[in-house]
Amino acid sequence: MGKTTMNTLPLFFKLESRPVLVIGGGEVALRKADLLDKAGAIITFVSPEYAPRLTAQFCQTRHTLIHDSYHQTYLDKQTLVIACTDDEAVNAQIFHDCEARFIPVNVVDNPPLCTFIFPAIVDRDPITIAVSSAGKAPVLARLLRAKIETMIAPEYGKLAGLAGKFRDTVKTALPNVTARRKFWEQAFEGQVAETVFQNQPNSLSKAESQLLELLKHHEQTQPTDKSQLGKVAIVGAGAGDPDLLSFKALRLMQQADIVFYDNLVSPPILELCRRDATKIYVGKKACNHAVAQHQINALLVEHAKLGKRVLRLKGGDPYVFGRGGEEAETLAQAGIDFEVVPGITAATAAASCAGIPLTHRDYAQSVKFVTACLKTDTMNDNFEGLLDDSQTVVFYMGLKQLERLTDGLVQAGKSPQTPIAIIANASLPNQQVLTGTIEDIVAKQAHAQLPAPAILIMGNVVKLHQTLGQHP
Ligand code: SAH
């Protein structure tokens, strides 16, 4: 069995005209009954006595109030059961009786005796947003709900209602899925939505005509081959900490139909991608490629041609040792629309997170990003360009080559006392930093065994780690 990573699965239950049993007659029963009533359920209440407010609200309606103690025969033909008696033993009995009959049951405020829970709800009918803490922190769930309430204007419900009304019309007018998606995106992000949000007395009818106008326009501009093509976003996911993503990266991650990601993309970042997007690992480690680059390029083109919104999610920045350039070239040649979103590259992430400024007026006037690993899978041994002591040098993909790199530098004339740092897992909770000189770092690393991915920063700025490294 796979690991459970979700405590409960949010589902939206259709209760209209379905029988629901509420056992209890107090204020709690009243609160739950209010919700069930809104959802159209037909409630049977069972309780020896009822709060006057409950009686006033629910007697002589489609619901039934039975004056009796709980008995298991009341469970017959019920879709859901809610127990809120003030007797713990009765509540527990109800839970067990329901479990035996596979009826979903909720004993109010008693998470262990619930097979489903009531989330905190943001109601923008027909849009419903449910927030749950799986019974662990209901107050926090409610606070979050309040936050969401302020973010989602009530007019969103109206907008969704409008879309529902025209769903079939649009489907007939635009049989092509991509064309339809583009239409709705334009409606929800453009004038139609604006008009609904203005919330004037005639807003809805005005928005309806705008929607039909937009539809006519989309029908007339019959999709050419080009407009049926999807789009590729080559997105930098940063060094690993999800907090370092850009808003734009996050937005595109949440829109993607399919995601191709590297091994440098951390699991919490991948979690932020659209839940029902297909996620495909095309990882490659340093010089060792799991999926050849030309295959990745071909996959991007192929899926864009199917009309998908393709996300190429890469560690760090796509255009810094990320082969984003090669992917973009292929897309440009294939005539596919693409955009590139920068990410925080390992060098700057490591620098900030380890307390090693890349430049500093006292120590370094320039900085160089160098790969230790060439396309031919050989080492980059162009050491002559790295001898300037007023320049910081950052090596990507250098950990495996550490010994040859430091030896080569010393042989080329670099001072053996030149400070160097290894930063592994920069920006992540398991970040590690090791400092030394190019003379002793190999021995230190043999002992410390910092893992990949790791980046090397060489130069006098490394001295600042001692004072700045303690302030994460
Ligand atoms: N495009 C990426 C670099 C890809 S090359 C970027 O802009 O960061 C892969 C190399 O990046 C690794 O070998 C390592 O040197 C470095 N790297 C990537 N993520 C890292 C991290 N979280 N910590 C340290 N080094 C990292």
Coordinates of C-alpha atoms and ligand atoms in Angstrom, one line a residue:
M1 CA 0.0 0.0 0.0
G2 CA 1.2 3.5 -0.8
K3 CA 2.0 6.0 1.9
T4 CA -1.1 8.0 3.0
T5 CA -0.3 11.6 2.2
M6 CA -3.8 13.0 2.5
N7 CA -5.6 12.6 5.7
T8 CA -9.0 12.9 4.1
L9 CA -10.1 13.1 0.4
P10 CA -12.3 16.2 -0.3
L11 CA -15.4 15.1 -2.2
F12 CA -18.5 17.2 -2.8
F13 CA -21.6 15.2 -1.8
K14 CA -24.9 15.7 -3.7
L15 CA -27.6 15.6 -1.1
E16 CA -30.5 17.0 -2.9
S17 CA -33.7 14.9 -2.1
R18 CA -31.6 12.4 -0.2
P19 CA -32.4 11.2 3.3
V20 CA -30.1 12.2 6.1
L21 CA -30.4 11.3 9.7
V22 CA -29.6 13.8 12.5
I23 CA -29.5 12.3 16.0
G24 CA -29.8 15.1 18.5
G25 CA -32.0 18.1 19.0
G26 CA -29.8 20.8 20.4
E27 CA -28.0 23.8 19.0
V28 CA -25.4 21.7 17.4
A29 CA -28.0 19.6 15.5
L30 CA -29.5 22.9 14.4
R31 CA -26.3 24.2 13.0
K32 CA -25.6 21.0 11.0
A33 CA -29.2 20.8 9.9
D34 CA -29.0 24.3 8.5
L35 CA -26.2 23.2 6.2
L36 CA -27.9 20.0 5.2
D37 CA -31.1 21.8 4.5
K38 CA -29.2 24.3 2.2
A39 CA -27.9 21.3 0.3
G40 CA -31.4 20.0 -0.2
A41 CA -31.3 17.0 2.0
I42 CA -34.4 15.5 3.6
I43 CA -33.6 15.3 7.2
T44 CA -35.0 13.0 9.8
F45 CA -34.3 14.2 13.3
V46 CA -34.3 11.7 16.2
S47 CA -34.2 13.0 19.8
P48 CA -36.4 12.7 22.9
E49 CA -36.6 16.5 23.0
Y50 CA -35.8 19.5 20.8
A51 CA -34.5 23.1 21.2
P52 CA -37.4 25.4 20.5
R53 CA -35.4 27.1 17.7
L54 CA -35.0 23.8 16.0
T55 CA -38.6 22.9 16.2
A56 CA -39.6 26.4 15.0
Q57 CA -37.3 26.1 12.0
F58 CA -37.8 22.5 10.9
C59 CA -41.3 21.4 11.9
Q60 CA -43.8 21.6 9.1
T61 CA -41.2 21.5 6.4
R62 CA -40.1 18.6 4.2
H63 CA -38.1 17.3 7.2
T64 CA -39.4 15.1 10.0
L65 CA -38.9 15.4 13.8
I66 CA -39.2 12.1 15.7
H67 CA -39.5 12.3 19.5
D68 CA -37.6 9.2 20.5
S69 CA -34.3 7.9 21.7
Y70 CA -31.8 6.5 19.1
H71 CA -32.4 3.0 17.9
Q72 CA -30.4 1.4 15.1
T73 CA -33.5 0.8 13.0
Y74 CA -33.5 4.6 12.3
L75 CA -30.4 4.0 10.2
D76 CA -32.3 2.2 7.5
K77 CA -32.0 3.8 4.1
Q78 CA -30.0 6.8 5.3
T79 CA -27.3 8.4 3.0
L80 CA -25.5 10.1 5.9
V81 CA -25.7 10.2 9.6
I82 CA -24.8 13.0 12.0
A83 CA -24.7 12.3 15.7
C84 CA -24.8 15.1 18.2
T85 CA -26.4 13.7 21.3
D86 CA -24.9 14.7 24.7
D87 CA -24.4 11.0 25.6
E88 CA -20.9 9.7 24.7
A89 CA -22.0 6.1 24.8
V90 CA -24.9 6.7 22.4
N91 CA -22.6 8.6 20.0
A92 CA -20.1 5.8 20.1
Q93 CA -22.9 3.2 19.5
I94 CA -24.1 5.2 16.5
F95 CA -20.7 5.3 15.0
H96 CA -20.2 1.6 15.3
D97 CA -23.7 0.8 13.9
C98 CA -23.0 3.0 10.9
E99 CA -19.6 1.5 10.3
A100 CA -21.2 -1.9 10.3
R101 CA -23.6 -0.7 7.6
F102 CA -21.0 1.3 5.6
I103 CA -23.0 4.5 6.2
P104 CA -20.8 7.6 6.3
V105 CA -21.1 9.1 9.8
N106 CA -20.0 12.2 11.7
V107 CA -20.1 12.4 15.5
V108 CA -19.8 16.1 15.9
D109 CA -16.5 17.4 17.4
N110 CA -15.2 13.8 17.8
P111 CA -12.8 13.2 14.9
P112 CA -12.0 9.6 15.8
L113 CA -15.8 8.8 15.5
C114 CA -16.1 10.3 12.0
T115 CA -15.8 8.8 8.6
F116 CA -16.3 12.2 7.1
I117 CA -15.8 15.7 8.4
F118 CA -17.5 19.0 7.8
P119 CA -15.0 21.4 6.4
A120 CA -15.0 25.2 6.8
I121 CA -16.9 26.4 3.8
V122 CA -16.6 29.4 1.5
D123 CA -19.9 29.5 -0.3
R124 CA -20.0 31.2 -3.7
D125 CA -22.7 29.1 -5.2
P126 CA -22.1 27.3 -7.5
I127 CA -18.5 27.6 -6.4
T128 CA -17.8 26.0 -3.1
I129 CA -14.4 26.1 -1.4
A130 CA -13.9 23.7 1.5
V131 CA -11.0 24.0 4.0
S132 CA -10.2 21.2 6.4
S133 CA -7.5 20.5 8.9
A134 CA -8.7 16.9 9.3
G135 CA -10.0 17.8 12.7
K136 CA -6.6 18.8 13.9
A137 CA -7.0 22.6 14.0
P138 CA -10.6 23.6 13.2
V139 CA -9.9 27.2 14.4
L140 CA -7.1 27.5 12.0
A141 CA -9.2 26.1 9.2
R142 CA -11.8 28.8 10.0
L143 CA -9.2 31.5 10.0
L144 CA -8.0 30.4 6.6
R145 CA -11.5 30.3 5.4
A146 CA -11.9 33.9 6.5
K147 CA -8.8 34.8 4.5
I148 CA -10.2 33.1 1.4
E149 CA -13.5 34.8 1.9
T150 CA -11.8 38.2 1.6
M151 CA -9.9 37.1 -1.6
I152 CA -12.8 35.6 -3.5
A153 CA -15.4 38.3 -4.2
P154 CA -19.1 37.1 -4.0
E155 CA -19.4 37.9 -7.7
Y156 CA -17.4 34.8 -8.5
G157 CA -20.5 32.8 -7.8
K158 CA -22.4 34.8 -10.3
L159 CA -19.6 34.4 -12.9
A160 CA -19.7 30.6 -12.4
G161 CA -23.5 30.6 -12.7
L162 CA -23.2 32.5 -16.0
A163 CA -20.7 30.0 -17.3
G164 CA -23.0 27.2 -16.3
K165 CA -25.9 28.7 -18.2
F166 CA -23.9 28.9 -21.4
R167 CA -21.8 25.8 -21.1
D168 CA -23.8 23.7 -23.6
T169 CA -24.1 26.6 -26.1
V170 CA -20.3 27.1 -26.0
K171 CA -19.7 23.4 -26.4
T172 CA -21.8 23.3 -29.5
A173 CA -20.3 26.4 -31.0
L174 CA -16.7 25.4 -30.3
P175 CA -16.3 21.7 -30.6
N176 CA -12.5 21.9 -30.3
V177 CA -11.4 21.5 -26.6
T178 CA -8.5 23.9 -26.9
A179 CA -10.6 26.5 -28.7
R180 CA -13.1 26.2 -25.9
R181 CA -10.5 26.5 -23.2
K182 CA -9.2 29.7 -24.8
F183 CA -12.7 31.1 -25.0
W184 CA -13.4 30.5 -21.3
E185 CA -10.0 31.9 -20.3
Q186 CA -10.7 35.0 -22.1
A187 CA -14.2 35.3 -20.7
F188 CA -13.0 34.8 -17.1
E189 CA -10.0 37.1 -17.4
G190 CA -11.4 39.8 -19.6
Q191 CA -14.4 42.0 -20.1
V192 CA -17.1 39.5 -19.2
A193 CA -15.7 38.9 -15.8
E194 CA -15.1 42.6 -15.3
T195 CA -18.7 43.4 -16.0
V196 CA -20.0 40.8 -13.6
F197 CA -17.6 42.2 -10.9
Q198 CA -19.0 45.7 -11.4
N199 CA -22.1 44.4 -9.7
Q200 CA -24.5 46.9 -11.2
P201 CA -28.2 46.1 -11.5
N202 CA -27.9 45.2 -15.2
S203 CA -24.4 43.7 -15.0
L204 CA -25.5 40.1 -15.6
S205 CA -27.5 40.8 -18.7
K206 CA -24.7 43.0 -20.0
A207 CA -22.1 40.2 -19.3
E208 CA -24.3 37.7 -21.1
S209 CA -24.4 39.8 -24.3
Q210 CA -20.6 40.3 -24.0
L211 CA -20.1 36.6 -23.6
L212 CA -22.2 35.8 -26.7
E213 CA -20.3 38.5 -28.6
L214 CA -17.0 37.0 -27.6
L215 CA -18.3 33.5 -28.6
K216 CA -19.3 34.8 -32.0
H217 CA -15.8 36.3 -32.4
H218 CA -14.2 32.9 -31.4
E219 CA -16.5 31.0 -33.8
Q220 CA -15.5 33.3 -36.7
T221 CA -11.8 33.1 -36.1
Q222 CA -11.9 29.4 -36.7
P223 CA -8.8 28.0 -35.1
T224 CA -5.9 27.9 -37.5
D225 CA -3.3 25.2 -37.1
K226 CA -1.1 27.6 -35.2
S227 CA -3.7 28.6 -32.6
Q228 CA -4.5 25.0 -31.9
L229 CA -1.0 24.5 -30.8
G230 CA -0.3 24.6 -27.1
K231 CA 2.3 26.7 -25.4
V232 CA 5.4 25.8 -23.5
A233 CA 6.6 27.5 -20.4
I234 CA 10.2 26.9 -19.4
V235 CA 10.1 27.7 -15.8
G236 CA 12.9 28.1 -13.3
A237 CA 11.9 26.5 -10.0
G238 CA 14.7 28.0 -8.0
A239 CA 17.2 26.2 -5.8
G240 CA 14.7 24.1 -3.9
D241 CA 12.9 26.2 -1.3
P242 CA 9.3 26.6 -2.6
D243 CA 9.3 30.1 -1.0
L244 CA 11.8 31.2 -3.6
L245 CA 9.4 30.6 -6.5
S246 CA 8.2 33.6 -8.4
F247 CA 4.5 34.4 -8.6
K248 CA 4.7 33.9 -12.3
A249 CA 6.2 30.5 -11.9
L250 CA 3.5 29.5 -9.5
R251 CA 0.7 30.7 -11.8
L252 CA 2.1 28.7 -14.7
M253 CA 2.6 25.7 -12.5
Q254 CA -1.0 25.8 -11.6
Q255 CA -2.2 26.1 -15.2
A256 CA -0.1 23.3 -16.8
D257 CA -1.6 20.2 -18.4
I258 CA 1.6 18.4 -18.4
V259 CA 4.9 18.9 -16.4
F260 CA 8.3 17.7 -17.4
Y261 CA 10.6 18.1 -14.4
D262 CA 14.2 17.5 -13.4
N263 CA 15.7 15.7 -10.4
L264 CA 16.7 19.1 -9.0
V265 CA 13.0 20.1 -8.6
S266 CA 12.2 19.4 -5.0
P267 CA 9.1 17.4 -4.0
P268 CA 7.4 20.3 -2.2
I269 CA 7.8 22.4 -5.3
L270 CA 6.3 19.7 -7.5
E271 CA 3.4 19.5 -5.0
L272 CA 2.5 23.1 -6.0
C273 CA 1.8 22.1 -9.6
R274 CA -1.8 21.6 -10.7
R275 CA -3.0 18.5 -9.0
D276 CA -4.4 16.8 -12.1
A277 CA -1.5 17.7 -14.4
T278 CA 0.5 14.7 -15.7
K279 CA 3.9 14.9 -14.2
I280 CA 6.8 13.3 -16.0
Y281 CA 10.3 12.9 -14.6
V282 CA 13.0 13.5 -17.2
G283 CA 15.8 13.9 -14.6
K284 CA 19.4 14.0 -15.3
K285 CA 22.2 14.1 -12.8
A286 CA 25.2 16.2 -13.5
C287 CA 26.8 14.6 -16.5
N288 CA 24.7 11.5 -16.4
H289 CA 21.4 12.0 -18.4
A290 CA 18.4 9.8 -17.7
V291 CA 16.5 11.1 -20.7
A292 CA 18.7 12.4 -23.5
Q293 CA 18.3 16.1 -24.2
H294 CA 17.1 15.6 -27.7
Q295 CA 14.3 13.4 -26.4
I296 CA 13.2 16.0 -23.9
N297 CA 13.2 18.6 -26.7
A298 CA 11.1 16.3 -28.8
L299 CA 8.6 15.6 -25.9
L300 CA 8.1 19.3 -25.4
V301 CA 7.3 19.8 -29.1
E302 CA 5.1 16.7 -29.3
H303 CA 2.9 17.7 -26.4
A304 CA 2.6 21.3 -27.4
K305 CA 1.4 20.1 -30.8
L306 CA -1.4 18.2 -29.1
G307 CA -2.6 21.6 -27.8
K308 CA -1.4 21.1 -24.2
R309 CA -0.1 23.7 -21.9
V310 CA 3.3 22.3 -21.3
L311 CA 5.5 23.2 -18.3
R312 CA 9.2 22.5 -18.4
L313 CA 10.1 22.8 -14.8
K314 CA 13.8 23.1 -14.1
G315 CA 16.0 23.5 -11.1
G316 CA 17.4 27.0 -10.5
D317 CA 17.3 29.2 -13.6
P318 CA 16.5 27.7 -17.0
Y319 CA 19.2 29.7 -18.7
V320 CA 22.0 29.0 -16.3
F321 CA 23.6 25.6 -17.0
G322 CA 20.1 24.3 -17.4
R323 CA 19.9 23.6 -21.2
G324 CA 16.9 25.9 -21.3
G325 CA 18.6 27.5 -24.3
E326 CA 18.7 24.3 -26.2
E327 CA 15.0 23.6 -25.4
A328 CA 14.0 27.1 -26.4
E329 CA 15.9 26.8 -29.7
T330 CA 14.1 23.6 -30.6
L331 CA 10.7 25.2 -29.8
A332 CA 11.6 28.3 -31.9
Q333 CA 12.5 26.1 -34.8
A334 CA 9.3 24.1 -34.5
G335 CA 7.3 27.4 -34.5
I336 CA 5.9 26.7 -31.0
D337 CA 4.9 29.6 -28.7
F338 CA 7.0 29.6 -25.5
E339 CA 8.1 31.7 -22.7
V340 CA 11.0 31.4 -20.2
V341 CA 10.5 32.3 -16.6
P342 CA 13.7 33.0 -14.6
G343 CA 14.4 31.2 -11.4
I344 CA 16.8 31.8 -8.5
T345 CA 20.0 30.0 -9.6
A346 CA 22.0 27.8 -7.3
A347 CA 24.9 30.4 -7.1
T348 CA 22.8 33.2 -5.7
A349 CA 20.7 30.9 -3.5
A350 CA 23.8 29.3 -2.0
A351 CA 25.4 32.7 -1.6
S352 CA 22.5 34.2 0.3
C353 CA 21.6 31.1 2.3
A354 CA 25.2 30.4 3.3
G355 CA 26.2 34.0 4.1
I356 CA 28.7 34.4 1.3
P357 CA 28.1 37.5 -0.7
L358 CA 29.3 36.9 -4.3
T359 CA 30.6 40.4 -4.6
H360 CA 31.8 42.8 -1.9
R361 CA 33.7 46.0 -2.3
D362 CA 36.5 44.7 -0.1
Y363 CA 36.9 41.3 -1.6
A364 CA 35.5 40.8 -5.1
Q365 CA 34.7 43.1 -7.9
S366 CA 33.3 40.5 -10.3
V367 CA 31.8 37.1 -10.2
K368 CA 32.1 34.2 -12.7
F369 CA 29.7 31.2 -13.0
V370 CA 31.6 28.2 -14.4
T371 CA 30.6 24.7 -15.1
A372 CA 33.1 22.0 -14.1
C373 CA 31.6 19.6 -16.6
L374 CA 31.6 20.0 -20.4
K375 CA 29.1 18.8 -23.0
T376 CA 31.6 16.1 -24.0
D377 CA 31.4 14.8 -20.4
T378 CA 35.0 15.9 -19.8
M379 CA 36.2 18.3 -17.2
N380 CA 36.4 22.0 -17.8
D381 CA 40.2 22.7 -17.3
N382 CA 40.3 26.2 -18.6
F383 CA 42.0 27.4 -15.3
E384 CA 43.8 30.4 -16.8
G385 CA 40.6 32.4 -16.7
L386 CA 40.2 31.8 -13.0
L387 CA 43.3 33.3 -11.5
D388 CA 42.1 36.8 -10.7
D389 CA 41.9 37.1 -6.9
S390 CA 39.5 40.0 -7.0
Q391 CA 36.9 37.7 -8.7
T392 CA 34.6 35.2 -7.1
V393 CA 34.3 32.0 -9.0
V394 CA 31.2 29.7 -8.6
F395 CA 31.5 26.2 -9.9
Y396 CA 28.4 24.3 -10.9
M397 CA 28.6 20.5 -11.1
G398 CA 32.0 20.6 -9.4
L399 CA 31.6 18.2 -6.5
K400 CA 32.7 15.0 -8.2
Q401 CA 35.6 16.9 -9.8
L402 CA 36.7 18.6 -6.6
E403 CA 40.2 17.1 -6.5
R404 CA 41.1 17.6 -10.2
L405 CA 39.6 21.0 -10.0
T406 CA 41.6 22.2 -7.0
D407 CA 44.8 20.5 -8.2
G408 CA 44.5 22.1 -11.6
L409 CA 43.9 25.5 -10.1
V410 CA 47.0 25.3 -7.9
Q411 CA 49.1 24.0 -10.8
A412 CA 47.9 26.9 -12.9
G413 CA 49.2 29.3 -10.3
K414 CA 46.2 30.0 -7.9
S415 CA 47.3 30.5 -4.3
P416 CA 46.8 27.3 -2.3
Q417 CA 45.4 29.5 0.5
T418 CA 42.5 30.7 -1.7
P419 CA 39.3 30.2 0.3
I420 CA 36.6 27.9 -1.1
A421 CA 33.2 26.7 0.2
I422 CA 31.0 23.7 -0.7
I423 CA 27.3 24.4 -0.2
A424 CA 25.1 21.3 -0.5
N425 CA 21.3 21.5 -0.8
A426 CA 21.4 25.2 -0.8
S427 CA 18.1 26.8 0.5
L428 CA 16.7 23.5 1.7
P429 CA 16.3 22.4 5.3
N430 CA 19.2 20.0 4.9
Q431 CA 21.6 22.6 3.6
Q432 CA 25.2 22.1 4.6
V433 CA 28.2 24.3 4.3
L434 CA 31.9 23.3 4.4
T435 CA 34.7 25.9 4.1
G436 CA 38.4 25.5 3.6
T437 CA 41.1 26.4 1.1
I438 CA 41.8 24.9 -2.3
E439 CA 44.6 23.1 -0.6
D440 CA 42.7 21.4 2.2
I441 CA 39.1 21.2 1.0
V442 CA 39.5 17.8 -0.6
A443 CA 40.6 16.2 2.7
K444 CA 37.9 18.1 4.6
Q445 CA 35.2 16.9 2.1
A446 CA 36.6 13.3 2.3
H447 CA 35.8 13.5 6.0
A448 CA 32.5 15.5 5.8
Q449 CA 31.0 13.8 2.7
L450 CA 28.6 16.6 1.7
P451 CA 26.1 15.2 -0.8
A452 CA 25.0 16.4 -4.2
P453 CA 23.6 18.8 -5.4
A454 CA 26.4 21.0 -4.3
I455 CA 28.0 24.2 -5.5
L456 CA 31.5 25.6 -5.0
I457 CA 32.2 29.2 -4.2
M458 CA 35.9 30.2 -4.5
G459 CA 37.4 33.5 -3.5
N460 CA 38.0 35.8 -0.6
V461 CA 34.3 36.4 -0.1
V462 CA 34.2 33.0 1.5
K463 CA 35.8 34.6 4.6
L464 CA 32.6 36.4 5.3
H465 CA 30.8 33.1 6.0
Q466 CA 32.2 33.2 9.5
T467 CA 30.2 36.3 10.4
L468 CA 27.3 36.1 8.0
G469 CA 26.7 32.4 7.9
Q470 CA 24.9 32.3 11.2
H471 CA 22.0 34.4 10.0
P472 CA 19.8 32.1 7.9
Ligands
SAH1 N1 19.9 25.6 -13.7 C1 20.4 25.2 -12.4 C2 21.8 24.5 -12.5 C3 21.7 23.2 -13.1 S1 23.2 22.4 -13.2 C4 20.6 26.5 -11.7 O1 20.4 27.6 -12.2 O2 20.8 26.5 -10.5 C5 23.2 21.4 -11.7 C6 24.1 22.0 -10.7 O3 23.5 23.0 -10.0 C7 24.4 21.0 -9.6 O4 25.5 20.1 -9.9 C8 24.9 21.9 -8.5 O5 26.2 22.3 -8.7 C9 24.0 23.1 -8.7 N2 22.8 23.1 -7.8 C10 21.5 23.1 -8.2 N3 20.7 23.1 -7.1 C11 21.5 23.2 -6.0 C12 21.3 23.3 -4.6 N4 20.0 23.4 -4.1 N5 22.3 23.4 -3.8 C13 23.6 23.4 -4.3 N6 23.9 23.3 -5.6 C14 22.8 23.2 -6.5

